[in-house]
CSV table of C-alpha atoms in Angstrom, one decimal:
chain,number,residue,atom,x,y,z
R,1,MET,CA,97.3,88.3,-115.5
R,2,LYS,CA,99.0,91.1,-117.5
R,3,ASP,CA,101.2,90.6,-120.7
R,4,ARG,CA,104.5,93.0,-120.8
R,5,HIS,CA,103.0,95.0,-123.8
R,6,ARG,CA,99.0,94.3,-123.7
R,7,ILE,CA,96.1,92.2,-122.0
R,8,ILE,CA,95.2,88.4,-123.2
R,9,GLY,CA,92.2,89.2,-124.8
R,10,GLN,CA,92.9,92.3,-127.0
R,11,PRO,CA,95.0,91.8,-130.2
R,12,PRO,CA,98.8,93.0,-131.0
R,13,GLN,CA,98.7,96.4,-133.0
R,14,GLU,CA,100.1,96.3,-135.6
R,15,THR,CA,103.1,98.5,-136.5
R,16,PRO,CA,102.7,100.2,-139.6
R,17,PRO,CA,106.2,99.1,-141.7
R,18,THR,CA,109.0,101.6,-141.8
R,19,ARG,CA,111.1,100.1,-144.5
R,20,ALA,CA,110.0,100.5,-148.4
R,21,ASN,CA,108.9,96.6,-149.5
R,22,SER,CA,108.0,96.0,-153.7
R,23,ALA,CA,107.6,93.4,-156.1
R,24,ALA,CA,108.5,93.5,-159.2
R,25,PHE,CA,107.6,91.7,-163.1
R,26,THR,CA,109.0,92.0,-166.9
R,27,THR,CA,108.0,90.1,-169.9
R,28,LYS,CA,109.0,90.2,-173.6
R,29,GLY,CA,105.4,90.5,-174.2
R,30,PRO,CA,103.3,88.2,-176.8
R,31,VAL,CA,105.1,89.4,-179.9
R,32,ARG,CA,108.8,90.2,-179.3
R,33,ASP,CA,111.4,87.2,-179.1
R,34,ILE,CA,113.4,89.0,-177.0
R,35,ASN,CA,112.9,91.2,-173.6
R,36,ALA,CA,115.4,93.8,-173.5
R,37,ASP,CA,113.9,95.4,-170.3
R,38,ALA,CA,115.5,94.9,-167.1
R,39,TYR,CA,115.6,95.8,-163.2
R,40,VAL,CA,117.0,95.5,-159.9
R,41,LYS,CA,115.7,95.6,-156.7
R,42,ASP,CA,116.6,95.6,-153.0
R,43,ASP,CA,114.8,96.9,-150.2
R,44,ALA,CA,116.9,96.9,-147.7
R,45,ALA,CA,119.2,99.2,-149.3
R,46,GLY,CA,116.1,101.1,-150.7
R,47,PHE,CA,117.5,100.7,-154.2
R,48,TYR,CA,116.0,100.5,-157.5
R,49,ALA,CA,116.4,100.3,-161.3
R,50,ILE,CA,114.8,99.7,-164.0
R,51,ALA,CA,116.0,99.9,-167.7
R,52,ASP,CA,114.8,99.2,-171.2
R,53,GLY,CA,117.4,98.4,-173.8
R,54,VAL,CA,117.4,100.4,-177.1
R,55,GLY,CA,116.0,97.0,-180.4
R,56,SER,CA,115.0,94.3,-179.7
R,57,LEU,CA,118.4,92.1,-179.9
R,58,PRO,CA,120.3,90.4,-178.0
R,59,ALA,CA,122.7,93.2,-177.4
R,60,SER,CA,119.6,94.8,-176.3
R,61,ALA,CA,118.7,93.0,-173.4
R,62,ALA,CA,122.9,92.4,-172.5
R,63,ALA,CA,123.1,96.6,-172.2
R,64,SER,CA,119.9,96.9,-169.8
R,65,ARG,CA,120.9,93.9,-167.7
R,66,PHE,CA,124.7,95.8,-167.6
R,67,ALA,CA,123.3,99.0,-166.7
R,68,THR,CA,121.1,98.0,-163.7
R,69,LYS,CA,123.5,95.3,-162.2
R,70,GLU,CA,125.9,97.8,-162.7
R,71,ALA,CA,124.2,100.9,-160.5
R,72,LEU,CA,123.4,98.0,-158.1
R,73,ARG,CA,127.2,96.8,-158.2
R,74,LEU,CA,128.6,100.6,-157.5
R,75,PHE,CA,125.8,101.7,-154.9
R,76,LEU,CA,127.0,99.2,-152.3
R,77,ALA,CA,130.5,99.5,-153.1
R,78,ARG,CA,130.2,102.9,-152.4
R,79,ARG,CA,127.5,102.1,-149.2
R,80,TRP,CA,125.5,105.0,-150.2
R,81,HIS,CA,123.4,102.5,-148.8
R,82,ASP,CA,123.9,103.6,-145.1
R,83,ALA,CA,122.2,106.0,-143.2
R,84,GLY,CA,122.9,109.4,-143.6
R,85,ALA,CA,125.5,108.8,-146.8
R,86,ALA,CA,125.4,110.9,-149.2
R,87,CYS,CA,123.9,109.4,-152.8
R,88,ASP,CA,125.0,111.7,-155.9
R,89,LEU,CA,123.4,110.1,-158.7
R,90,GLN,CA,124.1,111.8,-161.7
R,91,ARG,CA,127.8,110.6,-160.7
R,92,LEU,CA,126.3,107.0,-160.1
R,93,ILE,CA,124.6,107.0,-163.7
R,94,GLY,CA,128.0,108.6,-164.8
R,95,ASP,CA,130.0,105.6,-163.9
R,96,VAL,CA,127.5,103.4,-164.6
R,97,ALA,CA,128.0,105.0,-168.5
R,98,ALA,CA,132.0,104.8,-168.7
R,99,GLY,CA,131.8,101.0,-167.4
R,100,PHE,CA,129.4,100.2,-169.8
R,101,ARG,CA,131.4,102.0,-172.9
R,102,THR,CA,134.7,99.7,-171.4
R,103,HIS,CA,132.0,96.8,-171.4
R,104,PHE,CA,131.1,97.0,-174.6
R,105,SER,CA,134.4,98.3,-176.4
R,106,ALA,CA,135.3,95.1,-178.1
R,107,GLU,CA,131.9,94.3,-179.8
R,108,GLY,CA,130.4,97.6,-180.4
R,109,THR,CA,128.0,99.8,-178.5
R,110,PRO,CA,124.9,99.2,-177.9
R,111,SER,CA,122.3,101.0,-175.7
R,112,THR,CA,119.7,101.4,-172.8
R,113,THR,CA,118.0,103.9,-170.8
R,114,LEU,CA,118.0,103.7,-167.2
R,115,THR,CA,115.7,104.8,-164.0
R,116,LEU,CA,116.7,105.1,-160.4
R,117,ALA,CA,115.4,105.5,-157.7
R,118,VAL,CA,116.7,105.6,-153.5
R,119,LEU,CA,114.4,105.3,-150.8
R,120,ARG,CA,115.3,106.6,-147.3
R,121,GLY,CA,111.8,106.0,-145.7
R,122,LEU,CA,109.3,108.5,-147.4
R,123,HIS,CA,112.1,110.7,-149.1
R,124,LEU,CA,112.9,109.9,-152.6
R,125,SER,CA,116.2,110.8,-154.6
R,126,TYR,CA,115.8,109.7,-158.4
R,127,ALA,CA,117.1,110.1,-162.0
R,128,SER,CA,116.7,109.2,-165.2
R,129,VAL,CA,118.2,108.3,-168.9
R,130,GLY,CA,115.3,107.9,-171.2
R,131,ASP,CA,111.9,106.8,-171.8
R,132,ALA,CA,111.4,104.4,-168.7
R,133,PRO,CA,109.1,106.5,-166.2
R,134,VAL,CA,108.4,107.1,-162.3
R,135,ILE,CA,105.1,107.5,-161.4
R,136,LEU,CA,103.5,108.4,-157.8
R,137,LEU,CA,100.4,106.5,-156.6
R,138,SER,CA,98.7,108.0,-153.4
R,139,GLY,CA,95.0,108.5,-152.8
R,140,GLY,CA,93.6,107.4,-156.2
R,141,THR,CA,95.8,109.6,-158.1
R,142,ALA,CA,98.5,108.9,-160.5
R,143,THR,CA,101.4,111.6,-160.7
R,144,LEU,CA,104.2,111.7,-163.4
R,145,LEU,CA,107.5,112.5,-161.0
R,146,THR,CA,110.1,112.3,-164.6
R,147,ARG,CA,110.1,114.2,-167.6
R,148,ASP,CA,113.1,114.8,-170.5
R,149,HIS,CA,112.0,111.3,-171.5
R,150,THR,CA,112.3,111.3,-175.3
R,151,ILE,CA,112.8,114.3,-178.6
R,152,ALA,CA,109.3,114.5,-178.1
R,153,ASP,CA,109.0,116.1,-174.4
R,154,ARG,CA,112.7,117.2,-174.5
R,155,GLY,CA,112.4,120.9,-172.3
R,156,ARG,CA,108.5,120.3,-172.1
R,157,LEU,CA,106.6,119.8,-169.0
R,158,PHE,CA,103.8,116.9,-169.3
R,159,CYS,CA,101.0,115.9,-166.5
R,160,SER,CA,100.6,112.8,-168.2
R,161,TYR,CA,102.9,110.3,-169.4
R,162,ASP,CA,99.8,108.9,-172.2
R,163,ALA,CA,100.3,112.8,-173.3
R,164,VAL,CA,103.7,112.1,-174.3
R,165,LYS,CA,103.8,108.9,-175.9
R,166,THR,CA,100.7,110.2,-178.4
R,167,LEU,CA,103.6,112.8,-179.1
R,168,GLY,CA,105.6,112.0,-182.7
R,169,GLY,CA,108.7,111.1,-182.2
R,170,SER,CA,107.7,109.7,-178.6
R,171,ASN,CA,110.1,107.1,-179.5
R,172,VAL,CA,112.8,108.4,-179.8
R,173,LEU,CA,115.4,109.2,-177.4
R,174,PHE,CA,117.9,112.3,-177.6
R,175,THR,CA,120.0,110.4,-174.8
R,176,SER,CA,120.8,106.7,-173.5
R,177,ILE,CA,123.5,105.2,-171.6
R,178,GLY,CA,125.6,104.0,-175.2
R,179,PRO,CA,128.7,104.9,-176.6
R,180,PHE,CA,128.7,108.8,-175.7
R,181,PRO,CA,128.5,110.2,-172.3
R,182,PRO,CA,124.3,110.1,-171.2
R,183,GLN,CA,122.5,113.5,-170.4
R,184,VAL,CA,121.2,112.3,-167.2
R,185,THR,CA,118.3,113.8,-165.7
R,186,CYS,CA,118.7,114.6,-162.0
R,187,TYR,CA,115.1,115.5,-160.2
R,188,PRO,CA,114.9,117.6,-156.3
R,189,SER,CA,114.0,115.3,-153.7
R,190,LEU,CA,111.0,114.4,-152.8
R,191,GLU,CA,109.4,113.1,-149.1
R,192,CYS,CA,106.2,110.8,-150.8
R,193,PRO,CA,103.4,110.8,-148.7
R,194,PRO,CA,102.9,107.8,-146.1
R,195,GLY,CA,101.5,104.7,-147.3
R,196,SER,CA,102.3,106.1,-150.9
R,197,ARG,CA,103.8,103.9,-153.7
R,198,LEU,CA,106.0,104.8,-156.6
R,199,LEU,CA,105.9,102.9,-160.0
R,200,LEU,CA,109.1,102.4,-162.1
R,201,CYS,CA,108.0,100.7,-165.8
R,202,SER,CA,108.7,100.5,-169.4
R,203,ASP,CA,107.6,102.2,-171.6
R,204,GLY,CA,105.6,99.1,-173.0
R,205,LEU,CA,103.3,98.9,-169.9
R,206,PHE,CA,101.3,102.3,-171.9
R,207,GLN,CA,100.4,100.0,-174.7
R,208,PHE,CA,97.7,98.8,-172.6
R,209,LEU,CA,96.9,100.8,-169.9
R,210,THR,CA,97.0,104.8,-168.9
R,211,GLN,CA,98.1,106.4,-166.6
R,212,ASP,CA,94.9,106.8,-165.2
R,213,ASP,CA,94.0,102.9,-165.1
R,214,LEU,CA,97.3,102.1,-163.3
R,215,ALA,CA,95.9,104.8,-160.2
R,216,LYS,CA,92.5,102.8,-160.5
R,217,LEU,CA,94.5,99.6,-160.4
R,218,SER,CA,96.4,100.7,-157.2
R,219,ALA,CA,93.3,101.9,-155.7
R,220,ASN,CA,92.2,98.0,-156.1
R,221,CYS,CA,94.9,96.1,-154.9
R,222,ALA,CA,95.6,95.8,-151.5
R,223,SER,CA,99.1,94.9,-152.1
R,224,SER,CA,102.1,94.9,-154.3
R,225,THR,CA,101.5,91.7,-155.1
R,226,GLU,CA,98.1,92.2,-155.7
R,227,PHE,CA,98.9,94.6,-158.4
R,228,VAL,CA,101.6,93.0,-160.3
R,229,GLY,CA,100.2,90.3,-160.3
R,230,ALA,CA,96.9,92.1,-161.8
R,231,ILE,CA,99.5,93.9,-164.5
R,232,ARG,CA,100.4,90.9,-165.5
R,233,ARG,CA,97.4,88.8,-166.6
R,234,LEU,CA,96.5,91.9,-168.1
R,235,SER,CA,100.1,92.1,-170.4
R,236,ALA,CA,99.5,88.2,-171.6
R,237,THR,CA,95.8,89.0,-173.1
R,238,SER,CA,97.2,92.1,-174.6
R,239,ARG,CA,98.7,92.8,-177.8
R,240,ALA,CA,101.6,94.6,-176.7
R,241,ARG,CA,104.1,95.0,-178.9
R,242,ASP,CA,106.6,95.6,-176.8
R,243,ASN,CA,108.7,94.2,-173.6
R,244,VAL,CA,107.2,94.8,-170.0
R,245,SER,CA,108.5,96.2,-167.0
R,246,LEU,CA,107.7,97.5,-163.7
R,247,ILE,CA,108.9,97.4,-159.8
R,248,LEU,CA,106.0,98.7,-157.8
R,249,ILE,CA,107.0,99.7,-154.3
R,250,ASN,CA,105.5,100.3,-151.3
R,251,LEU,CA,106.5,103.2,-149.1
R,252,PRO,CA,106.5,103.1,-145.6
R,253,GLY,CA,102.8,104.3,-143.3
R,254,THR,CA,100.3,102.0,-143.7
R,255,GLU,CA,100.3,97.9,-142.9
R,256,THR,CA,99.3,97.6,-147.0
R,257,GLY,CA,101.9,100.6,-147.9
R,258,HIS,CA,99.1,101.8,-149.6
R,259,ALA,CA,97.7,105.5,-148.5
R,260,ALA,CA,94.0,105.7,-147.7
R,261,MET,CA,91.9,106.9,-150.0
R,262,PRO,CA,90.3,110.4,-149.0
């Protein structure tokens, strides 16, 4: 007897996911007393944000938490997650920054980086302030998608975040979410390869891993949970002097969310 969808005795055909799914991790690391990183992720809305508070003070942690949560709140309130809705990330970050200055005005204004990514299927919109990079993992390679992270690479293009971090001044921001309006770097929209992955992270990750390491790790991990678990273990045994945070996003296209190796 025939089933409406398949012949009995044959396994059902799996349908690749049509929406991104993600896993995330944050830690203060083995040296710092305070975790000044923060992230938010909403797979249903296709919205992801990561921030790295400047310094290692309670106010630094409050700064990154406010920026990420306010970005998600405004994004959802404006219904920019609806299909077909126009999403203006420059305006969004500007409004986050204005609210930030009002929120912290009574106690002195701390500062933070902020990187946003919005996904609609395979279509990526993203913007950044500061040095939290976005990296595309696909086909066994890792491609740096962001620029203008610090004074070291301002106005210069690099293929590798490792190279940026070897330069003098690579830990000095020229803009941030803080006491003054930020200089937002908005990027052209990108159509990502089916089944690829996106990584948003704080710069502390590069104290014990390189961009090539991340490409190899992604190729060897079948799921985002496995990838994040491996980073968690490596972070615990490293002597990284900074906080470490990341969001790994599996894009639609395969059952695992990972592009096949060529």
